[in-house]
CSV table of C-alpha atoms and ligand atoms in Angstrom, one decimal:
chain,number,residue,atom,x,y,z
A,15,MET,CA,210.4,43.7,98.1
A,16,ILE,CA,212.8,40.9,99.1
A,17,VAL,CA,216.6,41.3,98.8
A,18,VAL,CA,218.3,37.9,98.6
A,19,MET,CA,222.0,38.1,99.7
A,20,ARG,CA,224.7,35.9,98.3
A,21,PRO,CA,225.8,32.9,100.4
A,22,THR,CA,229.2,34.6,100.7
A,23,ALA,CA,227.9,38.0,101.7
A,24,THR,CA,229.6,39.6,104.7
A,25,GLN,CA,227.9,41.2,107.7
A,26,GLY,CA,229.2,44.5,106.4
A,27,GLU,CA,227.4,44.0,103.1
A,28,VAL,CA,224.1,43.1,104.9
A,29,ASP,CA,224.5,46.2,107.0
A,30,GLY,CA,225.1,48.2,103.8
A,31,VAL,CA,221.8,47.1,102.4
A,32,ARG,CA,220.0,47.9,105.7
A,33,ARG,CA,221.5,51.4,105.8
A,34,THR,CA,220.5,52.2,102.2
A,35,VAL,CA,216.9,51.0,102.9
A,36,GLU,CA,216.6,53.1,106.0
A,37,GLU,CA,218.2,56.2,104.4
A,38,HIS,CA,215.2,56.1,102.0
A,39,GLY,CA,212.7,56.1,104.8
A,40,LEU,CA,211.9,52.4,104.4
A,41,GLU,CA,212.0,49.5,106.8
A,42,ALA,CA,214.3,46.4,106.6
A,43,PHE,CA,213.5,43.1,108.2
A,44,ILE,CA,216.6,40.9,108.2
A,45,SER,CA,216.2,37.1,108.3
A,46,VAL,CA,219.4,35.1,108.8
A,47,GLY,CA,219.2,31.6,107.3
A,48,GLU,CA,221.7,28.7,107.4
A,49,GLU,CA,222.9,29.4,103.9
A,50,ARG,CA,222.0,33.0,103.2
A,51,THR,CA,220.4,36.1,104.6
A,52,VAL,CA,217.2,37.6,103.1
A,53,ILE,CA,216.0,41.2,103.8
A,54,GLY,CA,212.4,42.1,103.5
A,55,VAL,CA,211.9,45.8,102.5
A,56,VAL,CA,208.7,47.5,103.4
A,57,GLY,CA,207.4,51.0,102.7
A,58,SER,CA,205.5,53.1,100.2
A,59,ASP,CA,208.3,54.3,97.9
A,60,LEU,CA,210.0,51.1,96.8
A,61,GLU,CA,211.0,52.7,93.5
A,62,SER,CA,213.6,54.8,95.5
A,63,VAL,CA,215.6,51.6,96.3
A,64,ALA,CA,215.2,50.0,92.8
A,65,HIS,CA,219.0,50.0,92.7
A,66,LEU,CA,219.5,47.6,95.6
A,67,GLY,CA,220.5,44.9,93.2
A,68,THR,CA,223.7,46.7,92.4
A,69,LEU,CA,225.0,46.8,96.0
A,70,GLU,CA,227.8,44.5,97.1
A,71,GLY,CA,226.7,41.1,98.3
A,72,VAL,CA,223.2,41.2,96.8
A,73,GLU,CA,222.3,38.2,94.6
A,74,GLN,CA,218.8,39.2,93.5
A,75,VAL,CA,215.9,41.6,94.3
A,76,ILE,CA,212.3,40.2,94.0
A,77,ARG,CA,209.4,42.5,93.7
A,78,ILE,CA,206.2,41.3,95.4
A,79,SER,CA,203.7,44.0,94.7
A,80,SER,CA,203.1,45.3,91.2
A,81,PRO,CA,205.1,48.4,90.2
A,82,TYR,CA,201.9,50.0,88.9
A,83,LYS,CA,199.8,51.1,91.8
A,84,LEU,CA,196.9,53.1,90.4
A,85,ALA,CA,196.3,50.7,87.5
A,86,SER,CA,196.4,47.6,89.7
A,87,SER,CA,193.4,45.8,91.0
A,88,GLU,CA,195.3,45.3,94.3
A,89,HIS,CA,195.0,49.1,94.8
A,90,GLN,CA,191.4,49.3,93.4
A,91,PRO,CA,189.4,46.1,93.5
A,92,GLU,CA,186.2,47.7,91.9
A,93,ARG,CA,186.3,47.7,88.1
A,94,THR,CA,186.5,51.2,86.5
A,95,ARG,CA,183.7,52.1,84.2
A,96,VAL,CA,184.4,54.8,81.6
A,97,ARG,CA,181.4,56.9,80.7
A,98,VAL,CA,181.4,59.0,77.6
A,99,ASN,CA,178.3,60.7,76.2
A,100,GLY,CA,175.9,58.1,77.5
A,101,VAL,CA,178.1,55.2,76.5
A,102,GLU,CA,179.5,53.1,79.3
A,103,LEU,CA,182.4,50.8,79.0
A,104,GLY,CA,183.3,48.3,81.6
A,105,LEU,CA,181.8,45.9,84.1
A,106,GLY,CA,178.3,44.8,83.5
A,107,GLN,CA,177.9,46.8,80.4
A,108,GLU,CA,177.0,45.5,76.9
A,109,LEU,CA,180.0,45.1,74.6
A,110,VAL,CA,180.7,48.6,73.1
A,111,VAL,CA,181.6,48.5,69.4
A,112,MET,CA,183.7,51.4,68.1
A,113,ALA,CA,183.8,51.5,64.3
A,114,GLY,CA,184.8,53.8,61.5
A,115,PRO,CA,187.5,54.4,58.9
A,116,CYS,CA,191.2,54.0,59.7
A,117,ALA,CA,191.7,57.6,58.4
A,118,VAL,CA,189.2,60.4,57.8
A,119,GLU,CA,189.5,61.0,54.0
A,120,SER,CA,186.6,63.3,53.2
A,121,ARG,CA,183.3,64.5,54.6
A,122,GLU,CA,181.3,62.1,52.4
A,123,GLN,CA,183.4,59.1,53.4
A,124,LEU,CA,183.1,59.9,57.1
A,125,MET,CA,179.4,60.8,57.2
A,126,GLN,CA,178.5,57.8,55.1
A,127,THR,CA,180.5,55.5,57.4
A,128,ALA,CA,179.1,57.2,60.5
A,129,ARG,CA,175.6,56.6,59.3
A,130,ALA,CA,176.2,53.0,58.3
A,131,VAL,CA,178.0,52.0,61.5
A,132,LYS,CA,175.4,53.7,63.7
A,133,ARG,CA,172.6,51.9,61.9
A,134,GLU,CA,174.3,48.6,62.5
A,135,GLY,CA,174.7,49.3,66.2
A,136,ALA,CA,178.2,50.8,66.7
A,137,ARG,CA,178.3,53.1,69.8
A,138,VAL,CA,181.4,55.1,69.1
A,139,LEU,CA,182.8,56.4,65.8
A,140,ARG,CA,186.5,56.1,65.1
A,141,GLY,CA,188.5,58.1,62.5
A,142,GLY,CA,192.2,58.9,62.3
A,143,ALA,CA,193.1,62.6,61.7
A,144,PHE,CA,196.9,62.3,62.3
A,145,LYS,CA,198.1,59.0,61.0
A,146,PRO,CA,201.4,57.7,62.4
A,147,ARG,CA,202.5,55.9,59.2
A,148,THR,CA,205.5,53.7,58.9
A,149,SER,CA,206.5,55.4,55.6
A,150,PRO,CA,206.8,59.2,55.5
A,151,TYR,CA,205.4,59.0,51.9
A,152,ALA,CA,202.1,57.3,53.0
A,153,PHE,CA,198.9,59.3,53.6
A,154,GLN,CA,199.5,61.1,56.9
A,155,GLY,CA,195.9,62.1,57.5
A,156,LEU,CA,194.0,65.3,57.0
A,157,GLY,CA,195.0,66.7,60.4
A,158,LEU,CA,192.9,69.4,62.0
A,159,PRO,CA,190.2,69.5,59.3
A,160,ALA,CA,189.6,65.8,60.0
A,161,LEU,CA,189.0,66.6,63.7
A,162,LYS,CA,186.5,69.2,62.7
A,163,LEU,CA,184.7,66.6,60.5
A,164,LEU,CA,184.6,64.2,63.4
A,165,HIS,CA,183.0,66.9,65.5
A,166,GLU,CA,180.4,67.4,62.8
A,167,ALA,CA,179.8,63.7,62.6
A,168,HIS,CA,179.3,63.6,66.3
A,169,ASP,CA,176.7,66.4,66.1
A,170,GLU,CA,175.0,64.8,63.1
A,171,TYR,CA,174.8,61.3,64.4
A,172,GLY,CA,175.1,61.6,68.1
A,173,LEU,CA,177.9,59.1,68.4
A,174,PRO,CA,180.9,59.9,70.6
A,175,VAL,CA,184.1,60.1,68.4
A,176,ILE,CA,187.6,58.7,69.0
A,177,SER,CA,190.8,59.8,67.2
A,178,GLU,CA,194.5,59.3,67.7
A,179,VAL,CA,196.6,62.1,69.1
A,180,VAL,CA,200.3,62.0,68.3
A,181,ASP,CA,201.6,65.4,69.5
A,182,PRO,CA,201.1,66.7,73.1
A,183,ALA,CA,200.7,70.1,71.6
A,184,ASP,CA,197.5,68.9,69.9
A,185,VAL,CA,195.7,67.8,73.1
A,186,PRO,CA,193.7,71.1,73.4
A,187,ALA,CA,192.4,70.7,69.8
A,188,PHE,CA,191.5,67.1,70.4
A,189,GLU,CA,189.7,68.1,73.6
A,190,GLU,CA,187.6,70.6,71.6
A,191,HIS,CA,186.6,68.1,68.8
A,192,VAL,CA,186.7,64.5,70.0
A,193,ASP,CA,185.3,62.6,73.0
A,194,ILE,CA,188.1,59.9,73.4
A,195,LEU,CA,191.8,60.5,72.9
A,196,GLN,CA,193.6,57.5,71.4
A,197,VAL,CA,197.3,56.9,72.1
A,198,GLY,CA,198.5,54.6,69.3
A,199,ALA,CA,200.7,51.5,69.6
A,200,ARG,CA,203.7,53.5,68.3
A,201,ASN,CA,203.3,56.0,71.1
A,202,MET,CA,202.6,53.8,74.0
A,203,ALA,CA,206.0,54.6,75.5
A,204,ASN,CA,205.9,58.3,74.5
A,205,PHE,CA,205.9,59.5,78.1
A,206,VAL,CA,205.6,63.1,77.3
A,207,LEU,CA,202.4,62.3,75.4
A,208,LEU,CA,201.1,60.0,78.2
A,209,LYS,CA,201.6,62.8,80.7
A,210,ALA,CA,199.8,65.3,78.4
A,211,VAL,CA,196.7,63.1,77.9
A,212,GLY,CA,196.9,62.3,81.6
A,213,GLN,CA,196.1,66.0,82.2
A,214,SER,CA,193.2,65.9,79.9
A,215,ARG,CA,189.5,65.7,81.0
A,216,ARG,CA,188.8,63.3,78.1
A,217,PRO,CA,189.0,59.5,78.4
A,218,VAL,CA,192.0,57.9,76.9
A,219,LEU,CA,192.2,54.7,74.9
A,220,LEU,CA,195.8,53.4,75.3
A,221,LYS,CA,196.9,50.8,72.7
A,222,ARG,CA,199.4,48.2,73.5
A,223,GLY,CA,202.9,48.9,72.1
A,224,LEU,CA,204.1,46.7,69.2
A,225,SER,CA,206.5,44.9,71.5
A,226,ALA,CA,205.3,45.9,74.9
A,227,THR,CA,204.8,43.4,77.7
A,228,ILE,CA,201.6,43.6,79.7
A,229,GLU,CA,203.6,45.1,82.6
A,230,GLU,CA,205.1,47.8,80.4
A,231,TRP,CA,201.6,48.6,79.0
A,232,LEU,CA,200.2,48.9,82.5
A,233,LEU,CA,203.0,51.2,83.5
A,234,ALA,CA,202.2,53.3,80.5
A,235,ALA,CA,198.6,53.4,81.8
A,236,GLU,CA,200.0,54.4,85.2
A,237,TYR,CA,201.6,57.5,83.6
A,238,ILE,CA,198.1,58.6,82.5
A,239,LEU,CA,196.4,57.7,85.8
A,240,SER,CA,199.2,59.3,87.9
A,241,ALA,CA,198.9,62.5,85.9
A,242,GLY,CA,195.3,62.8,87.1
A,243,ASN,CA,193.1,61.1,84.4
A,244,PRO,CA,191.2,58.1,85.8
A,245,ASN,CA,189.5,57.2,82.6
A,246,VAL,CA,191.8,54.9,80.8
A,247,ILE,CA,190.8,52.1,78.4
A,248,LEU,CA,193.3,49.5,77.4
A,249,CYS,CA,193.3,48.2,73.8
A,250,GLU,CA,194.9,45.0,72.7
A,251,ARG,CA,195.8,45.4,69.0
A,252,GLY,CA,198.3,42.7,68.4
A,253,ILE,CA,202.1,42.4,69.0
A,254,ARG,CA,205.1,41.7,66.8
A,255,THR,CA,206.0,38.1,66.7
A,256,PHE,CA,207.9,35.9,64.2
A,257,GLU,CA,204.6,35.1,62.5
A,258,THR,CA,204.1,36.7,59.0
A,259,ALA,CA,200.7,35.2,58.1
A,260,THR,CA,199.0,38.0,60.0
A,261,ARG,CA,200.0,41.7,60.3
A,262,ASN,CA,200.4,41.3,64.1
A,263,THR,CA,199.7,38.5,66.5
A,264,LEU,CA,196.5,39.4,68.4
A,265,ASP,CA,197.2,38.4,72.0
A,266,LEU,CA,193.8,37.6,73.2
A,267,SER,CA,195.2,36.0,76.4
A,268,ALA,CA,196.1,39.5,77.3
A,269,VAL,CA,192.4,40.1,78.1
A,270,PRO,CA,192.0,37.6,81.0
A,271,VAL,CA,195.6,38.4,82.1
A,272,LEU,CA,194.7,42.1,82.4
A,273,ARG,CA,191.4,41.2,84.0
A,274,SER,CA,193.3,39.6,86.9
A,275,ARG,CA,195.7,42.6,87.2
A,276,THR,CA,193.8,45.7,86.5
A,277,HIS,CA,190.4,47.3,87.0
A,278,LEU,CA,190.6,49.2,83.7
A,279,PRO,CA,188.3,48.4,80.8
A,280,ILE,CA,189.8,46.4,78.0
A,281,ILE,CA,188.9,46.4,74.4
A,282,VAL,CA,190.2,44.4,71.4
A,283,ASP,CA,191.2,45.7,67.9
A,284,PRO,CA,190.9,42.8,65.5
A,285,SER,CA,191.6,45.0,62.5
A,286,HIS,CA,195.2,46.0,63.4
A,287,GLY,CA,195.5,42.7,65.3
A,288,THR,CA,195.2,40.6,62.1
A,289,GLY,CA,195.6,43.0,59.1
A,290,HIS,CA,193.3,41.0,56.9
A,291,ARG,CA,189.6,41.6,56.4
A,292,ALA,CA,188.6,37.9,56.4
A,293,LEU,CA,190.2,37.5,59.9
A,294,VAL,CA,188.5,40.5,61.5
A,295,ALA,CA,185.1,39.0,62.2
A,296,PRO,CA,186.3,35.7,63.7
A,297,MET,CA,188.8,37.5,65.9
A,298,ALA,CA,186.2,40.1,66.9
A,299,LEU,CA,183.9,37.3,68.1
A,300,ALA,CA,186.8,35.7,69.9
A,301,GLY,CA,187.6,39.0,71.6
A,302,ALA,CA,184.0,39.3,72.7
A,303,ALA,CA,184.0,35.7,73.9
A,304,VAL,CA,187.2,36.1,75.9
A,305,GLY,CA,185.5,38.9,77.9
A,306,ALA,CA,186.6,42.2,76.2
A,307,ASP,CA,184.5,45.2,77.2
A,308,GLY,CA,184.5,46.5,73.6
A,309,LEU,CA,185.9,46.2,70.1
A,310,ILE,CA,187.3,48.7,67.7
A,311,ILE,CA,186.9,47.9,64.1
A,312,GLU,CA,187.9,49.6,60.8
A,313,VAL,CA,185.1,50.1,58.4
A,314,HIS,CA,185.3,51.9,55.0
A,315,PRO,CA,182.6,52.6,52.3
A,316,ASP,CA,185.1,51.3,49.6
A,317,PRO,CA,187.9,49.3,51.3
A,318,ALA,CA,189.6,48.6,48.0
A,319,ASN,CA,190.2,52.3,47.6
A,320,ALA,CA,190.9,53.3,51.2
A,321,ARG,CA,193.9,55.6,51.7
A,322,SER,CA,195.1,53.6,54.6
A,323,ASP,CA,194.5,50.0,55.9
A,324,GLY,CA,192.1,49.0,53.2
A,325,ASP,CA,193.2,45.4,53.5
A,326,GLN,CA,191.8,45.2,57.0
A,327,SER,CA,188.8,47.4,56.6
A,328,LEU,CA,185.3,45.9,56.5
A,329,SER,CA,182.7,47.0,54.0
A,330,PHE,CA,179.4,48.2,55.4
A,331,GLU,CA,177.9,44.8,54.6
A,332,ASP,CA,180.7,42.9,56.3
A,333,PHE,CA,180.4,45.1,59.3
A,334,GLY,CA,176.6,44.6,59.4
A,335,ALA,CA,177.1,40.8,59.2
A,336,LEU,CA,179.6,40.9,62.1
A,337,MET,CA,177.2,43.0,64.2
A,338,ASP,CA,174.4,40.4,63.5
A,339,GLU,CA,176.7,37.7,64.7
A,340,LEU,CA,177.7,39.7,67.8
A,341,ARG,CA,174.0,40.3,68.5
A,342,ARG,CA,173.2,36.7,68.1
A,343,LEU,CA,175.7,35.9,70.7
A,344,GLN,CA,174.5,38.5,73.2
A,345,PHE,CA,172.2,36.4,75.4
A,346,VAL,CA,169.0,38.1,76.4
A,347,ARG,CA,166.6,35.9,78.3
A,348,SER,CA,163.0,35.7,77.1
A,349,THR,CA,159.9,35.1,79.1
A,350,ASP,CA,157.6,34.8,76.0
A,351,ALA,CA,155.2,31.8,75.9
A,352,PRO,CA,156.2,28.8,73.8
A,353,PRO,CA,154.4,28.4,70.4
A,354,ALA,CA,151.5,26.1,69.6
A,355,PRO,CA,152.5,22.6,68.7
A,356,ALA,CA,152.8,21.8,64.9
A,357,ALA,CA,150.1,19.7,63.2
A,358,ALA,CA,151.2,16.0,62.8
A,359,PRO,CA,151.2,14.5,59.2
A,360,ASP,CA,148.5,12.1,58.3
A,361,ALA,CA,150.0,8.6,57.8
A,362,THR,CA,147.2,7.3,55.6
A,363,GLU,CA,147.7,10.0,52.9
A,364,GLU,CA,148.9,9.2,49.4
A,365,ILE,CA,152.5,10.3,48.6
A,366,GLY,CA,151.2,12.6,45.8
A,367,ASP,CA,148.9,14.3,48.3
A,368,VAL,CA,151.6,14.8,50.8
A,369,ARG,CA,153.8,16.4,48.1
A,370,ASP,CA,150.9,18.6,47.1
A,371,ARG,CA,150.6,19.7,50.7
A,372,ILE,CA,154.4,20.5,50.8
A,373,ASP,CA,154.1,22.6,47.6
A,374,GLU,CA,151.2,24.4,49.1
A,375,LEU,CA,153.1,25.0,52.3
A,376,ASP,CA,156.2,26.2,50.4
A,377,ALA,CA,154.0,28.7,48.5
A,378,ARG,CA,152.5,29.9,51.8
A,379,LEU,CA,156.0,30.1,53.4
A,380,ALA,CA,157.3,32.1,50.4
A,381,ALA,CA,154.4,34.5,50.7
A,382,MET,CA,154.8,34.8,54.5
A,383,VAL,CA,158.6,35.4,54.2
A,384,GLN,CA,157.9,38.2,51.8
A,385,GLU,CA,155.2,39.6,54.1
A,386,ARG,CA,157.6,39.4,56.9
A,387,ALA,CA,160.2,41.3,54.9
A,388,SER,CA,157.6,44.0,54.0
A,389,LEU,CA,156.8,44.4,57.7
A,390,ALA,CA,160.6,44.7,58.5
A,391,LEU,CA,160.8,47.4,55.8
A,392,GLU,CA,157.9,49.2,57.2
A,393,VAL,CA,159.6,49.3,60.6
A,394,GLN,CA,162.7,50.6,58.9
A,395,ARG,CA,160.7,53.3,57.2
A,396,ARG,CA,159.1,54.4,60.4
A,397,ARG,CA,162.2,54.9,62.3
A,398,ASP,CA,165.1,57.2,61.6
A,399,VAL,CA,166.9,55.5,58.7
A,400,GLY,CA,170.3,56.3,60.3
A,401,ALA,CA,169.3,54.7,63.7
A,402,HIS,CA,170.1,51.2,64.7
A,403,GLY,CA,166.7,49.6,65.1
A,404,HIS,CA,167.1,45.8,65.4
A,405,ASP,CA,165.1,44.8,68.4
A,406,VAL,CA,167.7,42.5,69.9
A,407,ARG,CA,165.3,41.2,72.6
A,408,ARG,CA,162.7,40.2,70.1
A,409,GLU,CA,165.2,38.5,67.8
A,410,ARG,CA,166.7,36.7,70.7
A,411,ALA,CA,163.3,35.6,71.9
A,412,LEU,CA,162.5,34.3,68.4
A,413,LEU,CA,165.7,32.3,68.2
A,414,GLU,CA,165.1,30.9,71.7
A,415,ARG,CA,161.5,29.9,70.8
A,416,ALA,CA,162.8,28.2,67.7
A,417,ALA,CA,165.4,26.4,69.7
A,418,SER,CA,162.9,25.2,72.2
A,419,GLY,CA,160.4,23.9,69.6
A,420,THR,CA,160.6,20.1,70.0
A,421,ASP,CA,157.3,19.1,68.5
A,422,GLY,CA,158.5,18.2,65.1
A,423,PRO,CA,161.3,16.2,63.5
A,424,MET,CA,163.6,19.2,63.4
A,425,THR,CA,166.2,19.5,66.1
A,426,PRO,CA,166.5,22.9,67.9
A,427,VAL,CA,169.8,23.5,66.0
A,428,GLU,CA,168.0,22.9,62.6
A,429,LEU,CA,165.1,25.2,63.6
A,430,THR,CA,167.6,27.9,64.8
A,431,MET,CA,169.3,27.7,61.4
A,432,VAL,CA,166.0,28.5,59.6
A,433,PHE,CA,165.1,31.4,61.9
A,434,ASP,CA,168.6,32.7,61.8
A,435,ALA,CA,168.5,32.8,58.0
A,436,LEU,CA,165.2,34.5,58.1
A,437,LEU,CA,166.5,37.3,60.4
A,438,ARG,CA,169.6,37.7,58.3
A,439,ALA,CA,167.6,38.0,55.1
A,440,SER,CA,165.3,40.5,56.8
A,441,ARG,CA,168.2,42.7,57.8
A,442,SER,CA,169.7,42.4,54.4
A,443,VAL,CA,166.5,43.9,52.9
A,444,GLN,CA,166.6,46.7,55.5
A,445,ARG,CA,170.2,47.4,54.8
A,446,ARG,CA,169.6,47.6,51.1
A,447,HIS,CA,166.7,49.9,51.6
A,448,ALA,CA,168.8,52.2,53.9
A,449,GLN,CA,171.6,52.3,51.3
A,450,SER,CA,169.1,53.3,48.5
A,451,VAL,CA,167.7,56.1,50.7
A,452,THR,CA,171.3,57.3,51.3
A,453,GLU,CA,172.1,57.3,47.6
A,454,ALA,CA,168.8,59.0,46.7
A,455,GLU,CA,169.5,61.7,49.2
A,456,ALA,CA,173.1,62.1,47.9
A,457,ALA,CA,171.7,62.4,44.3
A,458,ALA,CA,169.1,64.9,45.4
A,459,ALA,CA,171.7,67.0,47.1
A,460,GLY,CA,173.6,67.2,43.8
A,461,PRO,CA,177.4,67.3,43.2
A,462,ARG,CA,179.5,69.0,45.9
A,463,PRO,CA,181.3,72.1,44.9
B,525,PEP,C1,194.8,53.1,64.4
B,525,PEP,O1,194.0,52.7,65.2
B,525,PEP,O2,194.5,53.8,63.4
B,525,PEP,C2,196.2,52.8,64.6
B,525,PEP,C3,197.2,53.4,63.9
B,525,PEP,O3,196.4,51.7,65.4
B,525,PEP,P1,197.7,51.2,66.1
B,525,PEP,O4,198.3,52.3,66.9
B,525,PEP,O5,197.2,50.0,66.9
B,525,PEP,O6,198.7,50.7,65.0
B,526,MN,MN1,194.5,51.7,60.7
């Protein structure tokens, strides 16, 4: 910390600052310049002299080190990895996607969503039980019964679950039923709650406050860390700005800024960050591209009839398409051999004969595409229908092979478009099949009492 004295400061005022510093067990290094005196303050508890700026003769106080110690990468250069039920978030780990409804509305809604998001590759299930709504008349969540449903969903689908805690008194119930405690944007500065989750053994996902600076957000994380809980995940969920086209302004620059200041894992919430379904996928991809360790996405079986945040919730299909896109962008190197070169056309052939060959090829392609879809379905049937089974490595290898096929007139980009479409169509068939199995099972189970 550096204390800059006014040019008019007297020797008595400089001595006053030095005395105050020393009374607090800190050291003062006085440097007398031609125009003014500056005093370097060194010691471990600089907070105790935060009031130096109010002393006579002081012009300004400049902090050199960050006010958050435990959260700062100065204090801990190695990046924190948060582990929860086999899922790891942080340095060197694959992007972790958390997905599920804004609010738990019923067992059916939650289980259906859990099954769908798991199938598509989500690693954590979200679901609000206590909803901090702007209006007291809006749906407030099912409360404790929703936590129990999340627990059931965890047991049924093996996904860790995350839910927002709003009352410190509820922390024990959350510890019993959920794997990650969420502190919502509206509670980022609820210091009693931060201390309570800081004493929990569960990891905490700390959302950025609606109007919080990055420093305030990191100080909120510091509350949790200093209370003894090292497993804090930061979540950028958009801040309030003058812009009204989006619900919030998703501050993606926060990700690299945080990266340079803290070792804590960072995730992005494009659902609350934008408020509009159509904007969720592009901003999710942007969040992944900017280096987030994970994403949290609202998904609902019937967004139009969701009890909260339907406008920003993705349908299962939209979520599946987003996951496909995220997978396509996850680079997995392939060592597979390149394909055999394609047969060259015969220049002496009549045009009619060439067209006949094209027709024949199209018929074969159609049959092969159908055969490929049947095989994809067979794979789907043989694995647990609720499990995510896309073989990312093989898909990536296929796309890379396509992109390296330079033996014909198609460019790598054009070839990739074809194979990309093939993979999407295949997944669409699998998804439809999974949906029909779910519906058949629900029909067989009969109506619920
Ligand atoms: C939520 O995730 O359900 C939520 C209420 O988010 P936020 O605190 O970011 O508004
Ligand atoms: Mn929500």
